[in-house]
mmCIF file of C-alpha atoms in Angstrom:
data_model
loop_
_atom_site.group_PDB
_atom_site.id
_atom_site.type_symbol
_atom_site.label_atom_id
_atom_site.label_comp_id
_atom_site.label_asym_id
_atom_site.label_seq_id
_atom_site.Cartn_x
_atom_site.Cartn_y
_atom_site.Cartn_z
ATOM 1 C CA MET A 22 0.000 0.000 0.000
ATOM 2 C CA ALA A 23 1.331 3.382 -0.943
ATOM 3 C CA PRO A 24 2.111 5.903 1.828
ATOM 4 C CA ASN A 25 -0.604 8.456 2.503
ATOM 5 C CA PRO A 26 0.517 12.084 2.015
ATOM 6 C CA ARG A 27 -1.521 12.993 5.091
ATOM 7 C CA ASP A 28 0.841 10.987 7.292
ATOM 8 C CA ALA A 29 3.028 13.996 7.991
ATOM 9 C CA GLU A 30 -0.027 15.918 9.232
ATOM 10 C CA MET A 31 -0.822 13.445 11.987
ATOM 11 C CA PRO A 32 0.430 14.385 15.472
ATOM 12 C CA ALA A 33 2.627 12.071 17.483
ATOM 13 C CA LEU A 34 1.104 9.686 19.998
ATOM 14 C CA PRO A 35 0.272 11.797 23.066
ATOM 15 C CA ARG A 36 1.087 10.874 26.606
ATOM 16 C CA LEU A 37 -2.268 10.138 28.169
ATOM 17 C CA GLY A 38 -2.704 11.022 31.805
ATOM 18 C CA GLY A 39 -5.262 10.746 34.559
ATOM 19 C CA ARG A 40 -5.043 6.986 35.015
ATOM 20 C CA ARG A 41 -2.684 4.065 34.695
ATOM 21 C CA SER A 42 -2.992 2.334 31.347
ATOM 22 C CA SER A 43 -1.119 -0.177 29.238
ATOM 23 C CA TYR A 44 0.713 0.912 26.115
ATOM 24 C CA ARG A 45 -1.926 -0.859 24.048
ATOM 25 C CA GLU A 46 -4.617 1.188 25.812
ATOM 26 C CA ARG A 47 -2.677 4.387 25.194
ATOM 27 C CA VAL A 48 -2.488 3.591 21.501
ATOM 28 C CA ALA A 49 -6.205 2.731 21.430
ATOM 29 C CA ASP A 50 -7.051 6.002 23.189
ATOM 30 C CA ALA A 51 -5.037 8.009 20.667
ATOM 31 C CA LEU A 52 -6.567 6.173 17.689
ATOM 32 C CA ARG A 53 -10.051 6.583 19.112
ATOM 33 C CA ALA A 54 -9.464 10.303 19.614
ATOM 34 C CA ALA A 55 -8.190 10.613 16.035
ATOM 35 C CA LEU A 56 -11.302 8.845 14.809
ATOM 36 C CA ILE A 57 -13.665 11.052 16.830
ATOM 37 C CA ALA A 58 -11.900 14.214 15.651
ATOM 38 C CA GLY A 59 -12.164 13.123 12.024
ATOM 39 C CA GLU A 60 -8.423 12.609 11.568
ATOM 40 C CA LEU A 61 -9.263 9.039 10.561
ATOM 41 C CA ARG A 62 -11.928 9.319 7.900
ATOM 42 C CA PRO A 63 -15.083 7.188 7.496
ATOM 43 C CA GLY A 64 -14.970 4.625 4.734
ATOM 44 C CA GLU A 65 -11.200 4.750 4.413
ATOM 45 C CA VAL A 66 -9.099 1.653 5.019
ATOM 46 C CA TYR A 67 -5.994 2.036 7.181
ATOM 47 C CA SER A 68 -3.293 -0.592 7.540
ATOM 48 C CA ALA A 69 -1.636 -1.156 10.912
ATOM 49 C CA PRO A 70 1.846 -0.351 9.484
ATOM 50 C CA SER A 71 0.664 2.961 8.009
ATOM 51 C CA LEU A 72 -0.953 3.991 11.298
ATOM 52 C CA ALA A 73 2.129 2.899 13.206
ATOM 53 C CA THR A 74 4.217 5.212 11.034
ATOM 54 C CA ARG A 75 1.857 8.111 11.636
ATOM 55 C CA PHE A 76 1.923 7.700 15.395
ATOM 56 C CA GLY A 77 5.568 6.776 15.722
ATOM 57 C CA VAL A 78 4.953 3.369 17.291
ATOM 58 C CA SER A 79 5.322 -0.253 16.235
ATOM 59 C CA ALA A 80 2.645 -2.024 14.226
ATOM 60 C CA THR A 81 1.791 -4.675 16.824
ATOM 61 C CA PRO A 82 0.146 -2.428 19.454
ATOM 62 C CA VAL A 83 -1.652 -0.559 16.666
ATOM 63 C CA ARG A 84 -3.064 -3.797 15.254
ATOM 64 C CA GLU A 85 -4.145 -4.911 18.742
ATOM 65 C CA ALA A 86 -5.688 -1.511 19.470
ATOM 66 C CA MET A 87 -7.605 -1.501 16.184
ATOM 67 C CA LEU A 88 -8.997 -4.924 17.028
ATOM 68 C CA ASP A 89 -10.258 -3.398 20.271
ATOM 69 C CA LEU A 90 -11.908 -0.601 18.289
ATOM 70 C CA ALA A 91 -13.460 -3.214 15.995
ATOM 71 C CA LYS A 92 -15.092 -4.839 19.032
ATOM 72 C CA GLU A 93 -16.534 -1.422 19.875
ATOM 73 C CA GLY A 94 -17.974 -1.141 16.361
ATOM 74 C CA LEU A 95 -15.818 1.869 15.471
ATOM 75 C CA VAL A 96 -13.938 0.116 12.652
ATOM 76 C CA ASP A 97 -14.403 -2.987 10.521
ATOM 77 C CA THR A 98 -11.633 -5.400 9.669
ATOM 78 C CA VAL A 99 -10.762 -5.699 5.987
ATOM 79 C CA PRO A 100 -8.924 -8.976 5.278
ATOM 80 C CA ASN A 101 -5.358 -8.496 4.020
ATOM 81 C CA LYS A 102 -5.740 -4.719 4.031
ATOM 82 C CA GLY A 103 -6.426 -3.338 7.480
ATOM 83 C CA PHE A 104 -9.339 -1.558 9.094
ATOM 84 C CA ARG A 105 -12.145 0.559 7.651
ATOM 85 C CA VAL A 106 -13.544 3.390 9.793
ATOM 86 C CA THR A 107 -17.294 2.972 10.142
ATOM 87 C CA ALA A 108 -19.532 5.831 9.021
ATOM 88 C CA VAL A 109 -21.998 7.535 11.375
ATOM 89 C CA SER A 110 -25.177 9.119 10.029
ATOM 90 C CA ASP A 111 -26.467 12.551 10.993
ATOM 91 C CA ARG A 112 -29.469 10.873 12.592
ATOM 92 C CA GLN A 113 -27.225 8.705 14.747
ATOM 93 C CA LEU A 114 -25.205 11.745 15.825
ATOM 94 C CA ASP A 115 -28.429 13.577 16.712
ATOM 95 C CA GLU A 116 -29.596 10.616 18.785
ATOM 96 C CA TYR A 117 -26.261 10.310 20.608
ATOM 97 C CA THR A 118 -26.306 14.010 21.426
ATOM 98 C CA GLN A 119 -29.907 13.905 22.630
ATOM 99 C CA ILE A 120 -29.165 11.030 24.998
ATOM 100 C CA ARG A 121 -26.045 12.771 26.287
ATOM 101 C CA ALA A 122 -28.018 15.940 27.003
ATOM 102 C CA LEU A 123 -30.708 13.999 28.879
ATOM 103 C CA VAL A 124 -28.087 12.247 31.003
ATOM 104 C CA GLU A 125 -25.238 14.719 31.423
ATOM 105 C CA ILE A 126 -26.950 18.058 31.985
ATOM 106 C CA PRO A 127 -29.034 17.106 35.065
ATOM 107 C CA THR A 128 -26.177 15.010 36.460
ATOM 108 C CA VAL A 129 -23.670 17.858 36.268
ATOM 109 C CA VAL A 130 -26.211 20.388 37.593
ATOM 110 C CA GLU A 131 -26.705 18.146 40.624
ATOM 111 C CA LEU A 132 -22.936 18.149 41.173
ATOM 112 C CA ALA A 133 -23.171 21.890 41.844
ATOM 113 C CA ARG A 134 -24.870 20.859 45.075
ATOM 114 C CA THR A 135 -23.098 17.611 45.935
ATOM 115 C CA ALA A 136 -19.498 17.544 44.619
ATOM 116 C CA ASP A 137 -16.760 18.510 47.047
ATOM 117 C CA ARG A 138 -14.323 21.279 46.154
ATOM 118 C CA VAL A 139 -11.231 19.048 46.273
ATOM 119 C CA SER A 140 -12.666 16.622 43.707
ATOM 120 C CA LEU A 141 -13.720 19.458 41.428
ATOM 121 C CA GLU A 142 -10.347 21.193 41.626
ATOM 122 C CA ALA A 143 -8.683 17.876 40.750
ATOM 123 C CA LEU A 144 -10.242 18.228 37.273
ATOM 124 C CA ARG A 145 -8.662 21.635 36.620
ATOM 125 C CA PRO A 146 -5.417 20.204 35.134
ATOM 126 C CA ALA A 147 -7.466 18.313 32.519
ATOM 127 C CA ALA A 148 -9.465 21.471 31.760
ATOM 128 C CA ARG A 149 -6.213 23.358 31.241
ATOM 129 C CA GLU A 150 -4.893 20.596 28.983
ATOM 130 C CA ILE A 151 -7.952 21.088 26.782
ATOM 131 C CA VAL A 152 -7.133 24.787 26.470
ATOM 132 C CA THR A 153 -3.472 24.033 25.749
ATOM 133 C CA ALA A 154 -4.447 21.529 23.045
ATOM 134 C CA ALA A 155 -6.829 24.078 21.488
ATOM 135 C CA VAL A 156 -4.079 26.690 21.343
ATOM 136 C CA ALA A 157 -1.713 24.175 19.746
ATOM 137 C CA GLY A 158 -4.365 22.922 17.324
ATOM 138 C CA ASP A 159 -3.728 19.364 18.538
ATOM 139 C CA LEU A 160 -7.115 17.723 17.979
ATOM 140 C CA ILE A 161 -6.132 14.304 19.271
ATOM 141 C CA ALA A 162 -4.877 15.767 22.553
ATOM 142 C CA TYR A 163 -7.993 17.950 22.687
ATOM 143 C CA VAL A 164 -10.407 15.038 22.341
ATOM 144 C CA GLU A 165 -8.453 12.874 24.795
ATOM 145 C CA ALA A 166 -8.332 15.578 27.481
ATOM 146 C CA ASP A 167 -11.972 16.510 26.839
ATOM 147 C CA THR A 168 -13.010 12.890 27.328
ATOM 148 C CA ARG A 169 -10.981 12.595 30.522
ATOM 149 C CA PHE A 170 -12.473 15.803 31.916
ATOM 150 C CA HIS A 171 -16.116 14.987 31.226
ATOM 151 C CA LEU A 172 -15.969 11.348 32.314
ATOM 152 C CA GLY A 173 -14.052 12.370 35.434
ATOM 153 C CA LEU A 174 -16.706 14.958 36.191
ATOM 154 C CA LEU A 175 -19.559 12.495 35.721
ATOM 155 C CA ALA A 176 -17.754 9.970 37.923
ATOM 156 C CA LEU A 177 -18.238 12.345 40.854
ATOM 157 C CA ALA A 178 -21.939 11.438 40.747
ATOM 158 C CA GLY A 179 -21.006 7.922 41.884
ATOM 159 C CA ASN A 180 -22.840 6.084 39.094
ATOM 160 C CA ALA A 181 -20.322 3.935 37.223
ATOM 161 C CA HIS A 182 -22.921 2.660 34.727
ATOM 162 C CA LEU A 183 -23.822 6.224 33.759
ATOM 163 C CA VAL A 184 -20.159 6.933 33.041
ATOM 164 C CA GLU A 185 -19.940 3.807 30.866
ATOM 165 C CA VAL A 186 -22.993 4.837 28.856
ATOM 166 C CA VAL A 187 -21.667 8.339 28.187
ATOM 167 C CA ALA A 188 -18.202 6.974 27.388
ATOM 168 C CA ASP A 189 -19.735 4.700 24.746
ATOM 169 C CA LEU A 190 -21.742 7.564 23.228
ATOM 170 C CA ARG A 191 -18.635 9.746 23.071
ATOM 171 C CA LYS A 192 -16.705 6.994 21.293
ATOM 172 C CA ARG A 193 -19.387 6.796 18.618
ATOM 173 C CA SER A 194 -19.602 10.554 18.045
ATOM 174 C CA ARG A 195 -17.726 12.424 15.309
ATOM 175 C CA LEU A 196 -16.488 15.999 15.673
ATOM 176 C CA TYR A 197 -15.630 16.773 12.058
ATOM 177 C CA GLY A 198 -15.906 20.516 12.653
ATOM 178 C CA LEU A 199 -12.918 20.733 15.009
ATOM 179 C CA THR A 200 -10.458 21.164 12.145
ATOM 180 C CA ALA A 201 -12.437 24.104 10.763
ATOM 181 C CA LEU A 202 -12.599 25.682 14.230
ATOM 182 C CA VAL A 203 -8.828 25.405 14.612
ATOM 183 C CA GLU A 204 -8.287 27.011 11.222
ATOM 184 C CA ALA A 205 -10.697 29.826 12.134
ATOM 185 C CA GLY A 206 -9.123 30.306 15.567
ATOM 186 C CA ARG A 207 -12.422 29.554 17.294
ATOM 187 C CA LEU A 208 -11.665 26.325 19.166
ATOM 188 C CA LEU A 209 -10.162 28.174 22.135
ATOM 189 C CA ALA A 210 -13.523 29.673 23.114
ATOM 190 C CA SER A 211 -15.052 26.187 23.330
ATOM 191 C CA ALA A 212 -12.055 24.909 25.261
ATOM 192 C CA GLU A 213 -12.355 27.662 27.860
ATOM 193 C CA GLU A 214 -15.918 26.573 28.631
ATOM 194 C CA HIS A 215 -14.453 23.730 30.671
ATOM 195 C CA LEU A 216 -12.793 26.196 33.039
ATOM 196 C CA GLN A 217 -15.987 28.255 33.173
ATOM 197 C CA LEU A 218 -17.946 25.121 34.055
ATOM 198 C CA LEU A 219 -15.574 24.276 36.887
ATOM 199 C CA ASP A 220 -15.800 27.794 38.284
ATOM 200 C CA ALA A 221 -19.611 27.679 38.189
ATOM 201 C CA LEU A 222 -19.610 24.325 39.981
ATOM 202 C CA LEU A 223 -17.279 25.653 42.664
ATOM 203 C CA GLU A 224 -19.543 28.674 43.105
ATOM 204 C CA ARG A 225 -22.542 26.327 43.503
ATOM 205 C CA ASP A 226 -24.298 28.241 40.738
ATOM 206 C CA ASP A 227 -26.578 25.550 39.343
ATOM 207 C CA LYS A 228 -28.249 27.931 36.861
ATOM 208 C CA ALA A 229 -24.881 28.876 35.354
ATOM 209 C CA VAL A 230 -23.879 25.200 35.270
ATOM 210 C CA HIS A 231 -27.077 24.339 33.382
ATOM 211 C CA ALA A 232 -26.500 27.149 30.872
ATOM 212 C CA ILE A 233 -22.852 26.223 30.250
ATOM 213 C CA MET A 234 -23.579 22.499 29.886
ATOM 214 C CA THR A 235 -26.481 23.168 27.515
ATOM 215 C CA ARG A 236 -24.343 25.430 25.347
ATOM 216 C CA HIS A 237 -21.358 23.095 25.518
ATOM 217 C CA LEU A 238 -23.247 19.970 24.454
ATOM 218 C CA GLY A 239 -24.966 21.983 21.742
ATOM 219 C CA HIS A 240 -21.567 22.414 20.136
ATOM 220 C CA VAL A 241 -21.394 18.681 19.476
ATOM 221 C CA ARG A 242 -24.004 19.071 16.725
ATOM 222 C CA SER A 243 -23.367 22.706 15.780
ATOM 223 C CA LEU A 244 -19.919 24.299 16.001
ATOM 224 C CA TRP A 245 -18.013 21.042 16.428
ATOM 225 C CA ALA A 246 -19.826 19.311 13.571
ATOM 226 C CA ALA A 247 -20.502 22.270 11.268
ATOM 227 C CA THR A 248 -18.568 21.120 8.243
ATOM 228 C CA ASP A 249 -18.920 18.801 5.282
ATOM 229 C CA ARG A 250 -18.308 15.177 6.050
ATOM 230 C CA PRO A 251 -14.852 13.916 5.136
ATOM 231 C CA ARG A 252 -15.024 12.008 1.874
ATOM 232 C CA PRO A 253 -13.592 8.501 1.682
ATOM 233 C CA THR A 254 -10.367 8.192 -0.238
ATOM 234 C CA PRO A 255 -8.670 5.145 -1.793
ATOM 235 C CA ASP A 256 -7.289 2.457 0.548
ATOM 236 C CA ILE A 257 -3.803 3.057 1.955
#
């Protein structure tokens, strides 16, 4: 398979923080973030060696990680070629976002009354990482830190199943508009909402929390997705 000219555009494998994880899990997290951000395009077939080159790792953990993503339904295996990124329809994205809003908004609003200050402040480093990634235009780091922040926040509610449900919905979402926001210099404003949300939670301002969460989740199907879908290209 011929090298893809986009290889040079892909960022290096980030160091993922917030929890202990195996190298295979780190690779899977980075690939999943690239898929969500639209760096890996729907319908396109990627070989493990080509992805390994992009991320600066060996092919074996990439192949194992992609098999994990296949179990999650995020890619399909293509015999003797690699893995094809599964497409997600607009209707599916709308449904995922609707469910997230129904679950996340009231849960986070309740945290304005129940979460302790120490636990909330512990999420500030992740919120700052999101801002740093936005400034750098690093979409993979942005998605990874964003996921860590929101799942960590929801975990404060003490409902592990709820966190699993939202984590699955986030994996299946696509944020194709992030690239356009970076190019327009508008991603930073969305990134800073995480810090604003933390401040509102610490101030116990449930109305502000509701407003920020509603606006923030609205971006999933507006600002963050406001672009043409990436078009499949020939197998690599």
